[in-house]
Short mmCIF file of C-alpha atoms and ligand atoms in Angstrom, two decimals:
data_model
loop_
_atom_site.label_atom_id
_atom_site.label_comp_id
_atom_site.label_asym_id
_atom_site.label_seq_id
_atom_site.Cartn_x
_atom_site.Cartn_y
_atom_site.Cartn_z
CA MET A 185 27.35 7.29 13.93
CA LEU A 186 28.16 4.16 12.01
CA LYS A 187 31.83 3.24 12.51
CA LYS A 188 33.68 2.66 9.27
CA ARG A 189 34.41 -1.02 8.56
CA ASP A 190 35.12 -3.12 5.49
CA ARG A 191 32.10 -5.30 6.32
CA TYR A 192 29.30 -4.75 8.81
CA ASN A 193 27.59 -6.98 11.37
CA VAL A 194 23.89 -6.84 10.53
CA ALA A 195 20.93 -8.02 12.66
CA ILE A 196 17.50 -8.54 11.13
CA MET A 197 14.63 -8.21 13.58
CA GLY A 198 11.63 -10.05 12.09
CA ALA A 199 13.81 -12.12 9.74
CA THR A 200 11.12 -14.77 9.20
CA GLY A 201 8.46 -12.26 8.06
CA ALA A 202 7.37 -10.88 4.70
CA VAL A 203 9.67 -7.85 5.00
CA GLY A 204 12.45 -9.92 6.64
CA GLY A 205 12.64 -12.22 3.62
CA GLN A 206 13.06 -9.22 1.34
CA PHE A 207 15.83 -7.84 3.56
CA LEU A 208 17.83 -11.04 2.98
CA ALA A 209 17.17 -11.07 -0.77
CA ILE A 210 17.99 -7.38 -1.29
CA LEU A 211 21.15 -7.34 0.91
CA ASP A 212 22.42 -10.10 -1.37
CA GLU A 213 21.26 -8.51 -4.66
CA ARG A 214 22.90 -5.19 -3.84
CA GLU A 215 26.08 -6.84 -2.53
CA PHE A 216 25.78 -5.05 0.79
CA PRO A 217 29.06 -5.49 2.73
CA VAL A 218 27.83 -7.96 5.36
CA ASN A 219 30.28 -9.59 7.77
CA GLU A 220 28.07 -11.39 10.32
CA ILE A 221 24.31 -11.74 9.86
CA ARG A 222 22.10 -12.33 12.91
CA LEU A 223 18.52 -13.45 12.28
CA LEU A 224 16.04 -12.57 15.04
CA ALA A 225 12.39 -13.54 15.43
CA SER A 226 9.94 -14.81 18.06
CA GLU A 227 10.08 -17.94 20.21
CA LYS A 228 7.89 -19.57 17.52
CA SER A 229 10.77 -19.53 15.03
CA LYS A 230 13.45 -20.84 17.38
CA GLY A 231 15.67 -23.32 15.58
CA LYS A 232 14.33 -22.42 12.11
CA ARG A 233 17.07 -21.99 9.49
CA LEU A 234 17.13 -19.36 6.74
CA LYS A 235 19.42 -19.09 3.75
CA PHE A 236 21.55 -16.00 3.17
CA ARG A 237 24.00 -16.01 0.29
CA GLU A 238 25.64 -19.46 0.27
CA ASN A 239 24.94 -20.44 3.89
CA ASP A 240 22.00 -21.07 6.15
CA TYR A 241 21.71 -19.53 9.57
CA GLU A 242 19.75 -20.43 12.66
CA VAL A 243 17.08 -17.96 13.72
CA GLU A 244 17.61 -16.67 17.26
CA VAL A 245 14.94 -15.48 19.68
CA LEU A 246 14.91 -11.67 19.94
CA SER A 247 16.05 -10.43 23.35
CA HIS A 248 17.66 -7.34 24.88
CA ASN A 249 21.02 -9.12 24.50
CA SER A 250 20.63 -9.72 20.76
CA PHE A 251 22.65 -6.69 19.65
CA LYS A 252 26.15 -7.27 21.08
CA GLY A 253 28.72 -6.57 18.36
CA ILE A 254 26.06 -5.52 15.84
CA ASP A 255 26.64 -2.43 13.66
CA ILE A 256 23.31 -2.17 11.83
CA VAL A 257 19.84 -3.40 12.84
CA LEU A 258 17.20 -3.74 10.12
CA SER A 259 13.99 -3.93 12.08
CA SER A 260 10.59 -5.24 10.93
CA ALA A 261 8.99 -7.15 13.80
CA GLY A 262 6.11 -4.74 14.48
CA ALA A 263 5.86 -1.45 16.34
CA SER A 264 5.67 -2.84 19.88
CA ARG A 265 8.85 -4.91 19.41
CA SER A 266 10.63 -1.84 18.03
CA LEU A 267 9.55 0.22 21.04
CA GLU A 268 10.68 -2.49 23.45
CA PHE A 269 13.96 -3.63 21.90
CA LEU A 270 15.50 -0.84 19.81
CA PRO A 271 16.60 1.16 22.89
CA SER A 272 18.76 -1.88 23.75
CA ALA A 273 20.22 -1.84 20.23
CA VAL A 274 21.08 1.86 20.67
CA LYS A 275 22.75 1.07 24.03
CA ALA A 276 24.79 -1.67 22.35
CA GLY A 277 26.09 0.95 19.87
CA ALA A 278 24.19 -0.20 16.77
CA VAL A 279 22.35 2.04 14.32
CA SER A 280 18.79 0.79 13.76
CA ILE A 281 16.72 1.36 10.64
CA ASP A 282 13.16 0.73 11.77
CA ASN A 283 10.33 -0.26 9.43
CA SER A 284 7.59 0.23 12.00
CA SER A 285 5.55 3.30 12.88
CA ALA A 286 6.97 3.33 16.44
CA PHE A 287 9.41 6.25 16.11
CA ARG A 288 8.57 7.87 12.76
CA MET A 289 7.09 11.09 14.10
CA GLU A 290 9.66 11.60 16.92
CA LYS A 291 11.52 14.90 16.51
CA ASP A 292 15.02 13.44 16.85
CA VAL A 293 14.33 10.50 14.52
CA PRO A 294 14.96 11.11 10.83
CA LEU A 295 12.29 9.73 8.47
CA VAL A 296 14.14 9.03 5.28
CA VAL A 297 13.41 8.37 1.62
CA PRO A 298 16.80 8.52 -0.14
CA GLU A 299 15.36 10.05 -3.34
CA VAL A 300 13.83 12.91 -1.30
CA ASN A 301 15.70 13.77 1.92
CA PRO A 302 18.95 11.75 2.06
CA HIS A 303 20.76 14.51 4.00
CA THR A 304 18.52 13.93 7.05
CA ALA A 305 19.81 10.34 7.50
CA TYR A 306 23.04 11.49 9.13
CA ASN A 307 21.46 13.42 11.96
CA HIS A 308 20.29 10.55 14.16
CA ASN A 309 20.59 9.27 17.72
CA GLY A 310 20.83 5.60 16.83
CA ILE A 311 17.38 5.17 15.25
CA ILE A 312 16.37 6.08 11.71
CA ALA A 313 12.78 5.47 10.65
CA ASN A 314 11.65 3.98 7.36
CA PRO A 315 8.29 5.45 6.31
CA ASN A 316 5.07 3.51 5.74
CA CYS A 317 4.91 1.71 2.38
CA SER A 318 2.17 3.96 0.96
CA THR A 319 4.01 7.11 2.00
CA ILE A 320 7.27 6.07 0.33
CA GLN A 321 5.87 5.51 -3.16
CA ALA A 322 3.74 8.67 -2.94
CA VAL A 323 6.66 10.95 -2.01
CA VAL A 324 9.03 9.47 -4.60
CA ALA A 325 6.50 10.56 -7.26
CA LEU A 326 5.35 13.82 -5.64
CA TRP A 327 8.68 15.32 -4.53
CA PRO A 328 9.99 16.23 -8.03
CA LEU A 329 6.63 17.86 -8.85
CA HIS A 330 6.59 19.70 -5.51
CA LYS A 331 10.10 21.08 -6.13
CA LYS A 332 9.00 22.44 -9.52
CA ALA A 333 5.48 23.75 -8.88
CA ARG A 334 4.76 23.46 -5.11
CA ILE A 335 1.94 21.12 -4.25
CA LYS A 336 -0.77 22.99 -2.33
CA ARG A 337 -3.04 19.98 -1.82
CA ALA A 338 -2.94 16.25 -2.48
CA VAL A 339 -5.82 13.76 -2.37
CA VAL A 340 -4.52 10.19 -2.15
CA SER A 341 -6.60 7.01 -2.52
CA THR A 342 -4.67 3.78 -1.98
CA TYR A 343 -5.26 0.24 -3.21
CA GLN A 344 -3.00 -1.75 -0.88
CA SER A 345 -2.00 -5.38 -1.36
CA THR A 346 -2.35 -8.04 1.32
CA SER A 347 1.45 -8.56 1.61
CA GLY A 348 1.52 -5.15 3.32
CA ALA A 349 -0.23 -6.82 6.25
CA GLY A 350 2.24 -9.70 6.62
CA GLN A 351 2.44 -13.37 5.74
CA LYS A 352 -0.57 -14.63 7.72
CA LYS A 353 -2.89 -12.25 5.90
CA MET A 354 -1.59 -13.28 2.48
CA LEU A 355 -2.25 -16.91 3.38
CA GLU A 356 -5.78 -16.05 4.53
CA MET A 357 -6.55 -14.46 1.16
CA GLU A 358 -5.15 -17.53 -0.63
CA LYS A 359 -7.37 -19.88 1.41
CA GLN A 360 -10.43 -17.71 0.80
CA VAL A 361 -9.78 -17.63 -2.95
CA GLU A 362 -9.47 -21.45 -2.99
CA ALA A 363 -12.76 -21.77 -1.10
CA VAL A 364 -14.72 -19.91 -3.75
CA ASN A 365 -15.69 -21.51 -7.03
CA LYS A 366 -18.53 -21.60 -9.52
CA VAL A 367 -19.46 -18.05 -8.61
CA VAL A 368 -20.98 -17.24 -11.96
CA ASP A 369 -23.12 -20.38 -12.00
CA ASN A 370 -24.38 -19.71 -8.49
CA TRP A 371 -24.31 -15.93 -8.29
CA LEU A 372 -27.87 -15.62 -7.11
CA SER A 373 -27.05 -17.64 -4.00
CA GLY A 374 -24.13 -15.36 -3.13
CA SER A 375 -21.70 -18.27 -3.07
CA HIS A 376 -18.61 -16.06 -3.33
CA SER A 377 -18.84 -15.39 0.39
CA VAL A 378 -16.58 -17.74 2.34
CA ASP A 379 -17.38 -19.52 5.63
CA LYS A 380 -16.80 -17.43 8.74
CA PHE A 381 -14.02 -19.73 9.99
CA LEU A 382 -11.88 -18.62 7.01
CA ILE A 383 -11.98 -15.00 8.24
CA LYS A 384 -9.53 -14.54 11.13
CA GLU A 385 -6.82 -12.09 10.14
CA PHE A 386 -8.76 -9.43 8.24
CA PRO A 387 -11.92 -7.91 9.77
CA TYR A 388 -13.94 -9.10 6.74
CA GLN A 389 -13.47 -11.40 3.76
CA ILE A 390 -10.73 -9.95 1.51
CA ALA A 391 -11.03 -12.34 -1.45
CA PHE A 392 -13.29 -10.77 -4.11
CA ASN A 393 -13.88 -7.80 -1.83
CA LEU A 394 -12.37 -4.41 -0.81
CA ILE A 395 -11.89 -3.34 2.81
CA PRO A 396 -11.77 0.45 3.37
CA GLN A 397 -9.93 0.06 6.67
CA ILE A 398 -6.18 -0.36 7.19
CA ASP A 399 -4.95 -0.25 10.79
CA VAL A 400 -7.23 1.09 13.55
CA PHE A 401 -9.72 3.96 13.46
CA LEU A 402 -8.76 7.21 15.19
CA ASP A 403 -11.02 9.80 16.84
CA ASN A 404 -11.16 11.89 13.64
CA ALA A 405 -12.79 8.95 11.73
CA TYR A 406 -9.64 8.46 9.65
CA THR A 407 -7.62 5.25 10.04
CA LYS A 408 -4.12 5.30 11.50
CA GLU A 409 -2.77 4.24 8.09
CA GLU A 410 -4.42 7.29 6.48
CA MET A 411 -2.94 9.66 9.05
CA LYS A 412 0.50 8.02 8.66
CA LEU A 413 0.37 9.00 4.98
CA VAL A 414 -0.61 12.59 5.80
CA ASN A 415 1.87 13.23 8.63
CA GLU A 416 4.82 11.28 7.25
CA THR A 417 4.57 12.93 3.82
CA ARG A 418 4.74 16.39 5.40
CA LYS A 419 7.70 15.41 7.59
CA ILE A 420 9.67 13.93 4.66
CA MET A 421 8.98 16.93 2.39
CA ALA A 422 9.72 19.21 5.38
CA ASP A 423 6.64 21.23 4.49
CA ASP A 424 3.62 21.34 6.80
CA SER A 425 1.82 23.71 4.47
CA VAL A 426 0.92 20.92 2.03
CA ALA A 427 -2.72 19.91 2.60
CA ILE A 428 -3.14 16.15 2.27
CA THR A 429 -6.10 13.84 2.69
CA ALA A 430 -6.11 10.07 2.24
CA THR A 431 -8.38 7.04 1.96
CA CYS A 432 -6.59 3.70 2.36
CA VAL A 433 -8.19 0.52 1.02
CA ARG A 434 -7.04 -3.11 1.24
CA VAL A 435 -7.54 -4.87 -2.08
CA PRO A 436 -7.31 -8.56 -3.04
CA VAL A 437 -3.87 -8.23 -4.67
CA PHE A 438 -0.88 -10.14 -3.26
CA PHE A 439 2.01 -7.77 -4.02
CA ALA A 440 2.43 -4.04 -4.84
CA HIS A 441 0.35 -1.08 -3.72
CA SER A 442 -1.39 1.30 -6.16
CA GLU A 443 -2.40 4.90 -5.52
CA SER A 444 -4.62 7.36 -7.31
CA ILE A 445 -3.20 10.81 -6.50
CA ASN A 446 -4.80 14.14 -7.32
CA ILE A 447 -2.68 17.24 -6.75
CA GLU A 448 -3.27 20.96 -6.94
CA THR A 449 -0.10 22.97 -7.53
CA GLU A 450 0.70 26.64 -6.95
CA THR A 451 2.04 27.14 -10.48
CA LYS A 452 0.72 25.43 -13.60
CA LEU A 453 2.23 22.07 -14.62
CA THR A 454 0.94 20.56 -17.85
CA ALA A 455 0.71 16.78 -18.09
CA ASP A 456 3.62 16.86 -20.57
CA GLU A 457 5.76 18.90 -18.19
CA ALA A 458 4.98 16.54 -15.31
CA ARG A 459 5.81 13.53 -17.49
CA LYS A 460 9.17 15.07 -18.45
CA ILE A 461 10.02 15.86 -14.83
CA LEU A 462 9.14 12.34 -13.71
CA LEU A 463 11.09 10.77 -16.60
CA ASN A 464 14.22 12.38 -15.13
CA SER A 465 13.47 11.66 -11.47
CA PRO A 466 15.44 9.07 -9.46
CA GLY A 467 13.62 5.85 -8.68
CA VAL A 468 10.70 6.66 -11.00
CA VAL A 469 9.69 4.85 -14.19
CA VAL A 470 7.00 6.49 -16.31
CA VAL A 471 4.60 4.00 -17.96
CA ASP A 472 2.11 6.25 -19.66
CA ASP A 473 0.84 5.54 -23.15
CA PRO A 474 -2.97 5.57 -23.17
CA LYS A 475 -3.18 4.90 -26.92
CA ALA A 476 -1.30 1.62 -26.42
CA ALA A 477 -3.18 0.93 -23.12
CA LYS A 478 0.10 1.15 -21.17
CA TYR A 479 -0.09 2.08 -17.51
CA PRO A 480 1.39 0.71 -14.28
CA MET A 481 -0.24 -2.34 -12.69
CA PRO A 482 0.62 -4.25 -9.50
CA LEU A 483 1.34 -7.51 -11.38
CA ASP A 484 4.03 -5.71 -13.42
CA ALA A 485 5.54 -3.90 -10.41
CA GLU A 486 5.91 -7.08 -8.31
CA GLY A 487 9.60 -7.83 -7.60
CA LYS A 488 10.75 -4.50 -9.07
CA ASN A 489 12.57 -1.70 -7.28
CA GLU A 490 11.09 1.39 -8.94
CA VAL A 491 8.01 3.52 -8.41
CA PHE A 492 5.91 3.33 -11.59
CA VAL A 493 3.83 6.36 -12.60
CA GLY A 494 1.21 6.59 -15.33
CA ARG A 495 -2.24 7.95 -16.23
CA ILE A 496 -0.71 11.44 -15.94
CA ARG A 497 -3.38 13.92 -16.94
CA GLU A 498 -4.62 17.39 -16.14
CA ASP A 499 -7.49 17.65 -13.70
CA GLU A 500 -9.97 19.60 -15.79
CA SER A 501 -12.09 20.54 -12.77
CA ILE A 502 -9.48 23.01 -11.41
CA GLU A 503 -6.89 25.39 -12.82
CA ASN A 504 -3.62 23.80 -11.66
CA GLY A 505 -4.48 20.16 -11.08
CA LEU A 506 -3.00 16.81 -12.07
CA ASN A 507 -4.02 13.18 -11.66
CA LEU A 508 -1.45 10.40 -11.33
CA TRP A 509 -1.54 6.62 -10.88
CA VAL A 510 1.41 5.37 -8.82
CA VAL A 511 2.34 1.69 -8.32
CA SER A 512 5.25 0.08 -6.46
CA ASP A 513 6.24 -3.17 -4.74
CA ASN A 514 5.38 -2.47 -1.10
CA LEU A 515 7.79 -5.07 0.30
CA ARG A 516 10.68 -3.66 -1.77
CA LYS A 517 10.63 0.15 -2.22
CA GLY A 518 7.84 0.33 0.37
CA ALA A 519 9.86 -1.49 3.02
CA ALA A 520 13.11 -3.50 2.71
CA LEU A 521 14.73 -1.74 -0.26
CA ASN A 522 14.20 1.76 1.14
CA ALA A 523 15.71 0.67 4.48
CA ILE A 524 18.75 -0.87 2.75
CA GLN A 525 19.19 2.29 0.64
CA ILE A 526 19.33 4.19 3.97
CA ALA A 527 21.97 1.73 5.25
CA GLU A 528 23.93 2.36 2.03
CA LEU A 529 23.85 6.11 2.70
CA LEU A 530 25.32 5.48 6.17
CA VAL A 531 28.02 3.19 4.80
CA LYS A 532 28.98 5.77 2.16
CA GLN A 533 29.39 8.46 4.79
CA ALA A 534 31.15 6.27 7.46
P1 NAP B 672 4.99 -10.62 9.15
O1 NAP B 672 5.15 -11.32 7.85
O2 NAP B 672 3.81 -10.94 9.98
O3 NAP B 672 6.33 -10.90 10.01
C1 NAP B 672 6.45 -10.46 11.34
C2 NAP B 672 7.86 -10.72 11.81
O4 NAP B 672 7.99 -10.21 13.15
C3 NAP B 672 8.20 -12.20 11.87
O5 NAP B 672 9.56 -12.41 11.62
C4 NAP B 672 7.90 -12.52 13.34
O6 NAP B 672 8.59 -13.64 13.83
C5 NAP B 672 8.42 -11.26 14.00
N1 NAP B 672 7.84 -11.13 15.33
C6 NAP B 672 6.53 -11.06 15.69
N2 NAP B 672 6.40 -11.03 17.01
C7 NAP B 672 7.65 -11.09 17.53
C8 NAP B 672 8.17 -11.11 18.85
N3 NAP B 672 7.38 -11.07 19.93
N4 NAP B 672 9.52 -11.19 19.01
C9 NAP B 672 10.33 -11.26 17.93
N5 NAP B 672 9.89 -11.25 16.66
C10 NAP B 672 8.57 -11.16 16.46
O7 NAP B 672 4.97 -9.06 9.00
P2 NAP B 672 5.75 -8.11 7.92
O8 NAP B 672 4.85 -7.80 6.81
O9 NAP B 672 7.10 -8.69 7.63
O10 NAP B 672 5.89 -6.76 8.73
C11 NAP B 672 6.62 -6.65 9.91
C12 NAP B 672 6.59 -5.21 10.37
O11 NAP B 672 7.29 -4.40 9.44
C13 NAP B 672 5.18 -4.61 10.44
O12 NAP B 672 4.54 -4.91 11.65
C14 NAP B 672 5.46 -3.16 10.26
O13 NAP B 672 5.76 -2.54 11.49
C15 NAP B 672 6.66 -3.17 9.34
N6 NAP B 672 6.33 -2.83 7.94
C16 NAP B 672 5.77 -3.69 7.05
C17 NAP B 672 5.54 -3.29 5.74
C18 NAP B 672 4.99 -4.19 4.69
O14 NAP B 672 4.74 -3.72 3.56
N7 NAP B 672 4.77 -5.48 4.99
C19 NAP B 672 5.86 -2.06 5.33
C20 NAP B 672 6.44 -1.21 6.23
C21 NAP B 672 6.65 -1.60 7.51
P3 NAP B 672 7.87 -15.11 13.88
O15 NAP B 672 7.88 -15.62 12.49
O16 NAP B 672 8.78 -15.87 14.79
O17 NAP B 672 6.51 -14.89 14.45
C1 3JM B 673 2.68 -1.72 8.31
O1 3JM B 673 2.88 -4.16 15.31
C2 3JM B 673 2.30 -3.27 14.69
O2 3JM B 673 1.49 -2.51 15.22
C3 3JM B 673 2.67 -3.09 13.23
C4 3JM B 673 1.56 -2.68 12.35
C5 3JM B 673 2.03 -2.32 10.95
C6 3JM B 673 2.70 -1.12 10.66
C7 3JM B 673 3.14 -0.21 11.78
O3 3JM B 673 2.33 0.52 12.34
O4 3JM B 673 4.35 -0.24 12.05
C8 3JM B 673 1.73 -3.22 9.92
C9 3JM B 673 2.07 -2.91 8.61
C10 3JM B 673 3.00 -0.82 9.33
C11 3JM B 673 3.64 0.46 8.97
O5 3JM B 673 4.47 0.44 8.04
O6 3JM B 673 3.31 1.51 9.51
#
């Protein structure tokens, strides 16, 4: 339980990272009632200073003693750090909202998307999990349709930006893009491939390429990212009967993930009905005007809080099918914003 206070002591685990930076920006934007802020990262960032509101704060090295006096931990320093350090945060009496996959599928850990299952946030033992970025934007769009017509099956193909893999990977793409020029003049010589030394973070070149692998491969030939989407979606919708299959692809986009989603529903939903439902759904913006060539794109979603849905059309190959195109800023709704919305739920109830 979060103890009621006028202002809360907040620790950010992974404050120097891509998600950490968004935590600081969004806490400020939403005027979250922060008393003390504690910025935690690795030894590498010791002594670094980061700005929050009007002041700058020194980054401290994460340790088991980092949580004394802290009310809320916003955690995004990777799954192994969450596994190692969040039990100490629980012992210190803090409530942690964890962005990693470490605890998401644990029975006593709520997995929360405030537009879908806000009531589950209150039933925790000190750790609340924030879903994977691709799961969050999918369920924000699918939940209102599921409530109306029950989704029997969903086929999700993702187009995930490099910011979803952290700052080092974004920088690698930038360097690779800079290394390639005069492609059209030299296309026969294949000069849009970069030198091997520019490929360290991703398994293959990401600039001007697509990589159909995110996270590691599992025994069933799916990647861990794909199975996160399947299992987390079912847990959040509290419905294991929904059949879901996913293909997750890294694309050379800096910010915002896109998803092509095909659903089969139990009862018929026309494209117009789906559009109307989504127009009235929290956190969703419908951008869907084919005649004017209006549809969601990652460049337009960058820096925004909503989940954008377009290209809504009936799947003519089956009786009750729909296709959707869903785009959202993965560092905001897909990570930091969703976690801060969860913190806001806790504050409201304290
Ligand atoms: P990132 O840009 O690479 O940042 C990683 C952060 O973790 C940095 O602050 C880093 O500190 C810190 N860190 C790494 N090793 C540490 C250690 N041993 N002790 C303390 N701090 C350590 O990655 P990111 O994109 O922000 O993602 C961070 C995590 O958030 C991911 O691993 C994932 O679990 C989760 N997440 C990310 C997204 C997303 O869309 N990016 C979405 C959902 C969840 P230094 O700067 O000192 O190395
Ligand atoms: C997004 O340290 C790690 O293994 C983190 C890998 C990671 C994750 C994860 O598994 O927590 C990178 C980017 C995620 C996520 O949201 O699941």
